[in-house]
Short mmCIF file of C-alpha atoms in Angstrom, two decimals:
data_model
loop_
_atom_site.label_atom_id
_atom_site.label_comp_id
_atom_site.label_asym_id
_atom_site.label_seq_id
_atom_site.Cartn_x
_atom_site.Cartn_y
_atom_site.Cartn_z
CA UNK A 1 81.28 90.07 56.98
CA UNK A 2 81.44 92.36 60.04
CA UNK A 3 84.42 94.69 60.33
CA UNK A 4 87.10 94.04 62.99
CA UNK A 5 86.18 95.93 66.17
CA UNK A 6 87.89 99.27 66.46
CA UNK A 7 89.72 100.01 69.72
CA UNK A 8 86.91 102.41 70.72
CA UNK A 9 84.38 99.59 70.38
CA UNK A 10 86.28 97.29 72.74
CA UNK A 11 85.06 98.77 76.07
CA UNK A 12 81.51 98.64 74.67
CA UNK A 13 81.96 94.98 73.78
CA UNK A 14 83.39 94.28 77.25
CA UNK A 15 80.47 96.05 78.91
CA UNK A 16 78.07 94.03 76.76
CA UNK A 17 79.79 90.78 77.75
CA UNK A 18 79.54 91.73 81.42
CA UNK A 19 75.87 92.55 80.99
CA UNK A 20 75.22 89.26 79.21
CA UNK A 21 77.02 87.34 81.94
CA UNK A 22 74.98 89.15 84.61
CA UNK A 23 71.81 88.22 82.72
CA UNK A 24 72.86 84.60 82.41
CA UNK A 25 73.84 84.46 86.09
CA UNK A 26 70.41 85.73 87.12
CA UNK A 27 68.71 83.25 84.78
CA UNK A 28 70.76 80.39 86.24
CA UNK A 29 70.09 81.61 89.79
CA UNK A 30 66.34 81.53 89.07
CA UNK A 31 66.57 77.89 87.98
CA UNK A 32 68.67 76.93 90.99
CA UNK A 33 66.30 78.83 93.29
CA UNK A 34 63.41 76.76 91.96
CA UNK A 35 65.39 73.55 92.50
CA UNK A 36 66.25 74.59 96.05
CA UNK A 37 62.65 75.49 96.94
CA UNK A 38 61.29 72.34 95.29
CA UNK A 39 63.60 70.20 97.45
CA UNK A 40 65.73 69.28 94.43
CA UNK A 41 68.88 68.99 96.61
CA UNK A 42 67.73 66.58 99.33
CA UNK A 43 71.23 66.32 100.82
CA UNK A 44 71.20 70.08 101.38
CA UNK A 45 74.42 70.42 99.38
CA UNK A 46 74.51 71.80 95.84
CA UNK A 47 76.59 70.02 93.18
CA UNK A 48 80.15 71.27 92.59
CA UNK A 49 80.51 74.36 90.40
CA UNK A 50 81.88 72.26 87.52
CA UNK A 51 78.91 69.92 87.65
CA UNK A 52 76.45 72.84 87.70
CA UNK A 53 78.34 74.41 84.78
CA UNK A 54 78.01 71.18 82.77
CA UNK A 55 74.35 70.59 83.73
CA UNK A 56 73.31 74.11 82.82
CA UNK A 57 75.83 74.63 79.96
CA UNK A 58 77.12 77.72 81.70
CA UNK A 59 80.66 78.98 82.25
CA UNK A 60 82.20 78.62 85.72
CA UNK A 61 82.17 82.41 86.07
CA UNK A 62 78.43 82.47 85.44
CA UNK A 63 77.90 79.66 87.97
CA UNK A 64 79.96 81.51 90.57
CA UNK A 65 78.02 84.72 89.96
CA UNK A 66 74.68 82.85 90.19
CA UNK A 67 75.72 81.30 93.52
CA UNK A 68 76.70 84.77 94.73
CA UNK A 69 73.18 85.98 93.95
CA UNK A 70 71.65 83.11 95.93
CA UNK A 71 74.05 83.82 98.80
CA UNK A 72 72.93 87.45 98.66
CA UNK A 73 69.35 86.21 99.08
CA UNK A 74 70.49 84.08 102.05
CA UNK A 75 69.23 80.92 100.35
CA UNK A 76 72.64 79.21 100.30
CA UNK A 77 75.99 79.64 101.97
CA UNK A 78 79.50 78.41 101.31
CA UNK A 79 80.87 75.99 103.91
CA UNK A 80 84.60 75.27 103.84
CA UNK A 81 85.21 71.61 103.08
CA UNK A 82 81.56 70.98 102.24
CA UNK A 83 80.66 73.30 99.37
CA UNK A 84 77.53 75.34 98.75
CA UNK A 85 74.81 74.38 101.19
CA UNK A 86 71.14 75.28 101.37
CA UNK A 87 70.67 77.40 104.51
CA UNK A 88 67.08 78.50 104.14
CA UNK A 89 63.79 76.71 103.82
CA UNK A 90 60.83 78.50 102.36
CA UNK A 91 57.45 77.15 103.37
CA UNK A 92 54.62 77.07 100.84
CA UNK A 93 51.50 78.98 101.83
CA UNK A 94 48.50 77.85 99.78
CA UNK A 95 46.89 80.43 97.52
CA UNK A 96 44.04 78.29 96.21
CA UNK A 97 41.72 78.54 99.16
CA UNK A 98 41.34 80.61 102.30
CA UNK A 99 43.47 79.03 105.00
CA UNK A 100 45.03 79.98 108.31
CA UNK A 101 48.77 79.65 108.82
CA UNK A 102 48.77 76.56 111.07
CA UNK A 103 46.35 74.92 108.67
CA UNK A 104 48.31 75.57 105.47
CA UNK A 105 51.65 74.61 107.10
CA UNK A 106 50.44 71.62 109.14
CA UNK A 107 52.79 69.25 107.27
CA UNK A 108 55.78 71.44 108.07
CA UNK A 109 55.55 71.71 111.83
CA UNK A 110 53.95 73.56 114.68
CA UNK A 111 52.79 77.17 114.48
CA UNK A 112 52.87 79.13 117.72
CA UNK A 113 51.74 82.72 118.21
CA UNK A 114 53.24 85.29 120.53
CA UNK A 115 50.38 87.66 121.31
CA UNK A 116 51.98 91.13 121.40
CA UNK A 117 48.75 93.11 121.68
CA UNK A 118 45.18 92.14 122.34
CA UNK A 119 42.32 94.41 123.35
CA UNK A 120 39.69 96.85 122.18
CA UNK A 121 40.64 100.03 120.30
CA UNK A 122 38.51 102.71 118.71
CA UNK A 123 38.33 101.77 115.04
CA UNK A 124 40.07 104.30 112.79
CA UNK A 125 37.75 105.47 109.98
CA UNK A 126 39.01 103.14 107.23
CA UNK A 127 38.94 100.10 109.56
CA UNK A 128 35.34 100.81 110.60
CA UNK A 129 34.43 101.38 106.96
CA UNK A 130 35.92 98.12 105.73
CA UNK A 131 34.34 96.13 108.56
CA UNK A 132 30.97 97.76 107.82
CA UNK A 133 30.79 99.40 111.28
CA UNK A 134 29.80 102.94 112.32
CA UNK A 135 32.82 105.25 112.81
CA UNK A 136 34.50 105.28 116.22
CA UNK A 137 33.06 101.86 117.19
CA UNK A 138 35.38 99.74 119.31
CA UNK A 139 37.03 96.81 117.53
CA UNK A 140 39.30 94.08 118.85
CA UNK A 141 42.90 94.56 117.80
CA UNK A 142 45.24 91.54 117.97
CA UNK A 143 48.91 91.59 117.02
CA UNK A 144 50.74 88.29 116.91
CA UNK A 145 54.26 87.27 116.01
CA UNK A 146 53.82 83.86 114.40
CA UNK A 147 56.51 81.20 114.44
CA UNK A 148 56.90 77.86 112.73
CA UNK A 149 58.92 75.42 114.84
CA UNK A 150 60.17 78.43 116.79
CA UNK A 151 61.34 80.49 113.76
CA UNK A 152 59.63 83.85 113.19
CA UNK A 153 57.49 83.71 110.03
CA UNK A 154 55.08 86.60 110.17
CA UNK A 155 53.80 89.59 112.07
CA UNK A 156 49.98 89.75 111.88
CA UNK A 157 47.72 92.59 112.88
CA UNK A 158 43.98 91.85 112.95
CA UNK A 159 40.94 94.04 113.55
CA UNK A 160 37.64 92.30 114.38
CA UNK A 161 34.17 93.60 115.33
CA UNK A 162 33.70 93.31 119.11
CA UNK A 163 30.63 91.05 118.94
CA UNK A 164 32.73 88.42 117.17
CA UNK A 165 36.20 89.38 118.40
CA UNK A 166 35.25 89.79 122.05
CA UNK A 167 34.71 86.07 122.34
CA UNK A 168 38.28 85.46 121.16
CA UNK A 169 39.63 87.02 124.37
CA UNK A 170 39.13 83.80 126.34
CA UNK A 171 40.49 81.56 123.56
CA UNK A 172 43.89 79.94 123.07
CA UNK A 173 45.29 82.53 120.64
CA UNK A 174 48.83 81.21 121.27
CA UNK A 175 48.16 77.87 119.61
CA UNK A 176 45.16 78.28 117.33
CA UNK A 177 44.47 80.07 114.03
CA UNK A 178 41.94 82.89 114.37
CA UNK A 179 40.09 81.33 111.39
CA UNK A 180 39.54 78.12 113.30
CA UNK A 181 38.44 80.00 116.43
CA UNK A 182 35.99 82.10 114.39
CA UNK A 183 34.48 78.97 112.86
CA UNK A 184 34.09 77.24 116.19
CA UNK A 185 32.58 80.40 117.77
CA UNK A 186 30.14 81.04 114.91
CA UNK A 187 29.45 77.37 114.23
CA UNK A 188 29.82 77.88 110.48
CA UNK A 189 32.63 77.88 107.93
CA UNK A 190 34.04 81.23 106.83
CA UNK A 191 33.02 82.50 103.40
CA UNK A 192 35.68 84.29 101.39
CA UNK A 193 38.43 86.89 101.65
CA UNK A 194 39.64 89.76 99.51
CA UNK A 195 43.42 89.65 99.44
CA UNK A 196 46.17 91.97 98.22
CA UNK A 197 49.82 90.91 98.08
CA UNK A 198 52.78 93.28 97.87
CA UNK A 199 56.54 93.09 98.24
CA UNK A 200 57.93 95.77 100.57
CA UNK A 201 61.23 96.40 102.32
CA UNK A 202 60.97 95.85 106.08
CA UNK A 203 61.26 99.00 108.17
CA UNK A 204 63.71 98.84 111.06
CA UNK A 205 61.13 98.01 113.72
CA UNK A 206 59.27 95.28 111.79
CA UNK A 207 62.61 93.79 110.81
CA UNK A 208 63.69 93.67 114.45
CA UNK A 209 60.45 91.98 115.51
CA UNK A 210 60.79 89.41 112.69
CA UNK A 211 64.52 89.00 113.45
CA UNK A 212 65.29 89.81 109.81
CA UNK A 213 67.85 92.29 108.46
CA UNK A 214 66.62 95.85 108.07
CA UNK A 215 65.33 96.35 104.52
CA UNK A 216 64.72 92.62 104.05
CA UNK A 217 62.05 91.88 101.46
CA UNK A 218 58.70 91.16 103.08
CA UNK A 219 55.64 89.61 101.48
CA UNK A 220 52.82 91.78 102.73
CA UNK A 221 49.30 90.37 102.71
CA UNK A 222 46.23 92.46 103.36
CA UNK A 223 43.19 90.26 103.86
CA UNK A 224 39.55 91.07 104.58
CA UNK A 225 37.78 87.88 105.60
CA UNK A 226 34.01 87.51 105.54
CA UNK A 227 31.55 85.05 107.06
CA UNK A 228 29.59 82.86 104.68
CA UNK A 229 26.77 85.45 104.69
CA UNK A 230 29.26 88.04 103.37
CA UNK A 231 29.71 90.01 106.61
CA UNK A 232 33.35 91.18 106.97
CA UNK A 233 34.75 90.04 110.34
CA UNK A 234 38.55 90.09 110.14
CA UNK A 235 40.75 92.78 108.57
CA UNK A 236 44.40 91.74 108.63
CA UNK A 237 47.77 93.18 107.73
CA UNK A 238 50.35 90.40 107.61
CA UNK A 239 54.09 90.74 107.02
CA UNK A 240 55.68 87.44 106.00
CA UNK A 241 59.45 87.10 105.99
CA UNK A 242 60.26 86.89 102.27
CA UNK A 243 63.02 84.37 102.90
CA UNK A 244 60.68 81.94 104.68
CA UNK A 245 57.39 81.94 102.76
CA UNK A 246 56.24 81.38 99.19
CA UNK A 247 52.62 81.55 98.04
CA UNK A 248 51.54 78.94 95.53
CA UNK A 249 48.38 78.27 93.63
CA UNK A 250 46.69 77.48 90.37
CA UNK A 251 45.18 80.08 88.05
CA UNK A 252 42.70 79.27 85.32
CA UNK A 253 42.37 81.16 82.07
CA UNK A 254 38.58 81.07 81.97
CA UNK A 255 36.56 81.91 85.05
CA UNK B 1 47.55 100.17 143.36
CA UNK B 2 50.83 99.78 141.45
CA UNK B 3 54.00 101.02 143.16
CA UNK B 4 55.75 104.13 141.88
CA UNK B 5 58.35 103.13 139.28
CA UNK B 6 61.82 102.80 140.75
CA UNK B 7 64.62 104.69 138.96
CA UNK B 8 65.89 101.37 137.51
CA UNK B 9 62.50 100.70 135.94
CA UNK B 10 62.42 104.02 134.13
CA UNK B 11 64.63 103.09 131.14
CA UNK B 12 62.55 99.90 130.76
CA UNK B 13 59.35 101.93 130.74
CA UNK B 14 60.85 104.34 128.22
CA UNK B 15 61.93 101.46 125.97
CA UNK B 16 58.44 100.01 126.21
CA UNK B 17 56.88 103.35 125.25
CA UNK B 18 59.20 103.59 122.25
CA UNK B 19 58.28 100.06 121.21
CA UNK B 20 54.58 100.77 121.57
CA UNK B 21 54.90 103.94 119.54
CA UNK B 22 56.82 102.06 116.83
CA UNK B 23 54.04 99.43 116.76
CA UNK B 24 51.35 102.08 116.54
CA UNK B 25 53.23 103.93 113.80
CA UNK B 26 53.45 100.75 111.72
CA UNK B 27 49.77 100.04 112.30
CA UNK B 28 48.85 103.56 111.21
CA UNK B 29 51.20 103.33 108.20
CA UNK B 30 49.41 100.14 107.10
CA UNK B 31 46.05 101.92 107.18
CA UNK B 32 47.39 104.93 105.30
CA UNK B 33 49.08 102.62 102.78
CA UNK B 34 45.74 101.00 102.05
CA UNK B 35 44.10 104.41 101.63
CA UNK B 36 46.87 105.53 99.26
CA UNK B 37 46.66 102.36 97.13
CA UNK B 38 42.87 102.46 97.08
CA UNK B 39 42.94 106.03 95.72
CA UNK B 40 41.63 107.44 98.99
CA UNK B 41 43.53 110.72 98.50
CA UNK B 42 42.36 111.77 95.02
CA UNK B 43 44.11 115.14 95.24
CA UNK B 44 47.41 113.32 95.73
CA UNK B 45 47.99 115.23 98.98
CA UNK B 46 47.56 113.64 102.42
CA UNK B 47 45.68 115.54 105.14
CA UNK B 48 47.75 117.63 107.58
CA UNK B 49 49.41 115.75 110.43
CA UNK B 50 46.92 117.19 112.95
CA UNK B 51 43.98 116.01 110.87
CA UNK B 52 45.47 112.51 110.51
CA UNK B 53 46.13 112.47 114.26
CA UNK B 54 42.47 113.33 114.95
CA UNK B 55 41.07 110.91 112.35
CA UNK B 56 43.13 108.00 113.60
CA UNK B 57 43.23 109.02 117.29
CA UNK B 58 46.99 108.94 117.22
CA UNK B 59 49.58 111.31 118.67
CA UNK B 60 51.41 113.67 116.32
CA UNK B 61 54.64 111.79 117.01
CA UNK B 62 53.02 108.54 115.89
CA UNK B 63 51.68 110.23 112.74
CA UNK B 64 55.12 111.65 111.95
CA UNK B 65 56.72 108.24 112.45
CA UNK B 66 54.07 106.55 110.24
CA UNK B 67 54.67 109.08 107.46
CA UNK B 68 58.42 108.43 107.79
CA UNK B 69 57.75 104.72 107.19
CA UNK B 70 55.73 105.48 104.05
CA UNK B 71 58.48 107.84 102.86
CA UNK B 72 60.97 105.02 103.44
CA UNK B 73 58.83 102.85 101.15
CA UNK B 74 58.84 105.66 98.57
CA UNK B 75 55.05 105.83 98.61
CA UNK B 76 54.89 109.46 99.74
CA UNK B 77 57.23 112.43 99.92
CA UNK B 78 57.22 115.75 101.73
CA UNK B 79 56.92 118.80 99.49
CA UNK B 80 57.69 122.17 101.05
CA UNK B 81 54.61 124.37 101.00
CA UNK B 82 52.36 121.50 99.89
CA UNK B 83 52.64 118.81 102.55
CA UNK B 84 52.87 115.05 102.23
CA UNK B 85 52.17 113.98 98.65
CA UNK B 86 51.62 110.58 97.08
CA UNK B 87 54.56 109.92 94.76
CA UNK B 88 53.98 106.33 93.77
CA UNK B 89 51.16 104.48 92.07
CA UNK B 90 50.87 100.74 92.47
CA UNK B 91 48.97 98.95 89.73
CA UNK B 92 46.71 96.03 90.60
CA UNK B 93 47.56 92.76 88.86
CA UNK B 94 44.61 90.35 88.95
CA UNK B 95 45.10 87.11 90.86
CA UNK B 96 41.71 85.56 90.12
CA UNK B 97 42.39 84.32 86.63
CA UNK B 98 45.35 83.77 84.34
CA UNK B 99 46.06 87.05 82.56
CA UNK B 100 48.88 88.70 80.68
CA UNK B 101 50.24 92.05 81.85
CA UNK B 102 48.72 94.25 79.10
CA UNK B 103 45.42 92.48 79.63
CA UNK B 104 45.26 92.90 83.41
CA UNK B 105 46.44 96.54 83.26
CA UNK B 106 44.47 97.66 80.19
CA UNK B 107 42.57 100.29 82.20
CA UNK B 108 45.81 101.81 83.44
CA UNK B 109 47.65 102.48 80.21
CA UNK B 110 49.83 100.97 77.55
CA UNK B 111 52.24 98.12 78.17
CA UNK B 112 55.32 98.02 75.96
CA UNK B 113 58.04 95.38 76.01
CA UNK B 114 61.74 95.90 75.38
CA UNK B 115 62.95 92.55 74.05
CA UNK B 116 66.40 92.08 75.62
CA UNK B 117 66.96 88.49 74.46
CA UNK B 118 65.13 86.27 72.05
CA UNK B 119 66.38 83.04 70.51
CA UNK B 120 66.85 79.32 71.00
CA UNK B 121 68.95 77.96 73.87
CA UNK B 122 69.63 74.41 74.98
CA UNK B 123 67.15 73.79 77.77
CA UNK B 124 68.84 73.30 81.15
CA UNK B 125 67.66 70.05 82.79
CA UNK B 126 65.00 71.56 85.09
CA UNK B 127 63.55 73.69 82.28
CA UNK B 128 63.26 70.66 79.96
CA UNK B 129 61.75 68.67 82.81
CA UNK B 130 59.10 71.23 83.66
CA UNK B 131 58.17 71.72 80.00
CA UNK B 132 57.94 67.93 79.57
CA UNK B 133 60.74 67.86 76.97
CA UNK B 134 63.74 65.51 76.60
CA UNK B 135 66.94 66.91 78.15
CA UNK B 136 69.13 69.15 75.99
CA UNK B 137 66.25 70.02 73.62
CA UNK B 138 66.33 73.55 72.27
CA UNK B 139 63.76 75.95 73.74
CA UNK B 140 62.98 79.54 72.90
CA UNK B 141 64.22 81.96 75.53
CA UNK B 142 62.71 85.46 75.64
CA UNK B 143 63.68 88.17 78.10
CA UNK B 144 61.62 91.34 78.16
CA UNK B 145 61.69 94.50 80.22
CA UNK B 146 58.05 95.47 80.48
CA UNK B 147 56.88 99.04 80.94
CA UNK B 148 53.54 100.64 81.68
CA UNK B 149 53.25 104.11 80.14
CA UNK B 150 57.03 104.08 79.83
CA UNK B 151 57.79 103.17 83.50
CA UNK B 152 59.63 99.87 84.12
CA UNK B 153 57.30 97.37 85.81
CA UNK B 154 58.83 93.95 85.39
CA UNK B 155 61.65 91.87 83.99
CA UNK B 156 60.27 88.64 82.47
CA UNK B 157 62.19 85.59 81.36
CA UNK B 158 60.23 82.96 79.44
CA UNK B 159 61.16 79.52 78.14
CA UNK B 160 58.90 77.95 75.51
CA UNK B 161 59.10 74.70 73.48
CA UNK B 162 60.40 75.47 69.96
CA UNK B 163 57.33 74.09 68.12
CA UNK B 164 55.18 76.69 69.89
CA UNK B 165 57.81 79.35 70.64
CA UNK B 166 59.44 79.32 67.20
CA UNK B 167 56.33 80.89 65.74
CA UNK B 168 56.63 83.80 68.17
CA UNK B 169 59.83 84.94 66.46
CA UNK B 170 57.93 86.73 63.70
CA UNK B 171 55.35 88.25 66.08
CA UNK B 172 55.07 91.71 67.60
CA UNK B 173 56.59 90.88 70.99
CA UNK B 174 57.13 94.59 71.69
CA UNK B 175 53.42 95.34 71.91
CA UNK B 176 51.61 92.09 72.60
CA UNK B 177 51.32 89.73 75.58
CA UNK B 178 52.83 86.30 74.91
CA UNK B 179 49.53 84.81 76.21
CA UNK B 180 47.58 86.53 73.48
CA UNK B 181 50.11 85.49 70.81
CA UNK B 182 49.99 81.87 72.02
CA UNK B 183 46.22 81.86 71.83
CA UNK B 184 46.15 83.32 68.34
CA UNK B 185 48.85 80.87 67.16
CA UNK B 186 47.19 77.79 68.67
CA UNK B 187 43.64 78.97 67.97
CA UNK B 188 42.51 78.00 71.48
CA UNK B 189 42.41 79.61 74.91
CA UNK B 190 45.17 78.73 77.36
CA UNK B 191 44.29 76.33 80.17
CA UNK B 192 45.82 77.03 83.57
CA UNK B 193 49.07 77.99 85.27
CA UNK B 194 50.90 76.91 88.41
CA UNK B 195 52.18 80.04 90.14
CA UNK B 196 54.53 80.75 93.02
CA UNK B 197 54.96 84.23 94.49
CA UNK B 198 57.88 85.36 96.62
CA UNK B 199 59.30 88.62 97.96
CA UNK B 200 63.04 88.98 97.30
CA UNK B 201 65.56 91.80 97.46
CA UNK B 202 66.69 92.88 93.98
CA UNK B 203 70.31 92.02 93.16
CA UNK B 204 72.38 94.89 91.76
CA UNK B 205 71.96 93.91 88.11
CA UNK B 206 68.16 93.31 88.19
CA UNK B 207 67.76 96.53 90.15
CA UNK B 208 69.69 98.44 87.48
CA UNK B 209 67.58 96.96 84.67
CA UNK B 210 64.36 97.81 86.54
CA UNK B 211 65.74 101.27 87.45
CA UNK B 212 65.06 100.51 91.12
CA UNK B 213 67.41 100.95 94.08
CA UNK B 214 69.68 98.00 94.83
CA UNK B 215 68.02 95.74 97.40
CA UNK B 216 64.55 97.05 96.52
CA UNK B 217 61.79 94.57 97.34
CA UNK B 218 60.70 92.67 94.26
CA UNK B 219 57.58 90.55 93.85
CA UNK B 220 58.86 87.45 92.11
CA UNK B 221 56.41 85.31 90.16
CA UNK B 222 57.26 81.92 88.78
CA UNK B 223 54.57 80.72 86.42
CA UNK B 224 54.21 77.53 84.38
CA UNK B 225 51.41 78.01 81.87
CA UNK B 226 49.68 75.10 80.13
CA UNK B 227 47.45 74.78 77.07
CA UNK B 228 43.87 73.68 77.64
CA UNK B 229 44.95 70.06 77.06
CA UNK B 230 47.38 70.40 80.01
CA UNK B 231 50.61 70.60 77.96
CA UNK B 232 53.08 73.04 79.59
CA UNK B 233 54.17 75.68 77.04
CA UNK B 234 55.53 78.69 78.92
CA UNK B 235 57.83 78.68 81.96
CA UNK B 236 58.36 82.20 83.28
CA UNK B 237 60.38 83.96 85.94
CA UNK B 238 59.01 87.46 86.46
CA UNK B 239 60.40 90.18 88.72
CA UNK B 240 57.85 92.90 89.43
CA UNK B 241 58.97 96.13 91.03
CA UNK B 242 57.43 95.93 94.51
CA UNK B 243 56.69 99.64 94.55
CA UNK B 244 54.64 99.48 91.33
CA UNK B 245 52.57 96.27 91.50
CA UNK B 246 50.08 94.69 93.88
CA UNK B 247 48.37 91.33 93.29
CA UNK B 248 44.71 91.14 94.26
CA UNK B 249 42.15 88.41 94.27
CA UNK B 250 39.41 86.56 96.09
CA UNK B 251 39.94 83.38 98.09
CA UNK B 252 37.12 81.05 99.09
CA UNK B 253 37.08 78.94 102.21
CA UNK B 254 35.56 75.90 100.56
CA UNK B 255 36.91 74.64 97.24
#
């Protein structure tokens, strides 16, 4: 039988309880986050704290702390007289095949693009290298702020070889995915893309452009897209607002 | 020919120049970030500012601002007498097939797991639902802090059905991926997993566990892994330190 705790052990025990509660709150927040993102609260209002506590067999303190975490992520907010309401929608970007933004989000509304920069620039060494071009060749540089139903979603910077990109200059970049324009210009479907995803904190300037708080978590996608013959034609650096986009797909164990 | 700027237009022009420089600095930072992550500076030291300015046809002010952005991301630091040095390594997690952490990082070192929690818990409704179990069934809950060569990489919470998970209790969870243990216990390769990736800011407690600054960007992976017969056996919530992990893969246009 364990000995009674000595007075010296009490602060340790209290610290351990606090740590355990913080762990449980995070675990509960993760479950609630999934429910929120999966549309599990169609009314937009979460159940009362007591009901959540009963459903998840958690204490009210744990529930409160979990809701605080979700408030900190700006997923929910507390509304006097209403309760805890969902204030943020995250849109699912497909990760199973190569798709443009308007294409992958077509069920969720209209994507519009504010073209911030468009024109030829001398390709920096690594850009030329990745696009398979000689150094110091001109490439087309396009920067767009992309919105879904008017809300800023992402800031995209693209570099394209001039022979392909030049033809984009006369196209409707405001309302059309570059992928779709490339396919209609080349008359053939795109091939594949190498992608790299990272989570980074937004610097002050990117945050301001995306209308997000400074330091907000950003899902950063680097994507090198190739034609079906393997020629790289579009090198992109995309910053998605972390509070507005998820990336979902299916992975298989065997390849 | 454009008119001379009026005095009132001057602050606007200055603001526009600042904005353009901020854009260019971010664009340069993205290129340098790729070079850093791709091991493009094997000595660990970046070229001098003048050399970067020449290579990328940027002004020294733009270069300085780009390096500030990378310092803000804790990718580089300035060392007196040495210059700008790479201080952070990001490890590439494969996104092309379903892999455990030790498996995907085997070329980069040794993964060890600190088991923070392991034991049965009553499955909260959504957990039971996603694992295809009746409500209030017991499931095995495992929380591990995972390290690569001693550095914290991720905080993983897993829920498994007891008939599969129970057998994990006697296994070497400290040194082995759960995927590998599941395959050796069931005698068959795993099937597939549904994954969702998000970027979130770390709450204070998760940040402390991961030894990252509060608010640090975290790559959050939710993964539901199934056996080859399609039965879901492992629901996970994984927080990767954004400054230590990238996810890379290939996407195809046609499926």
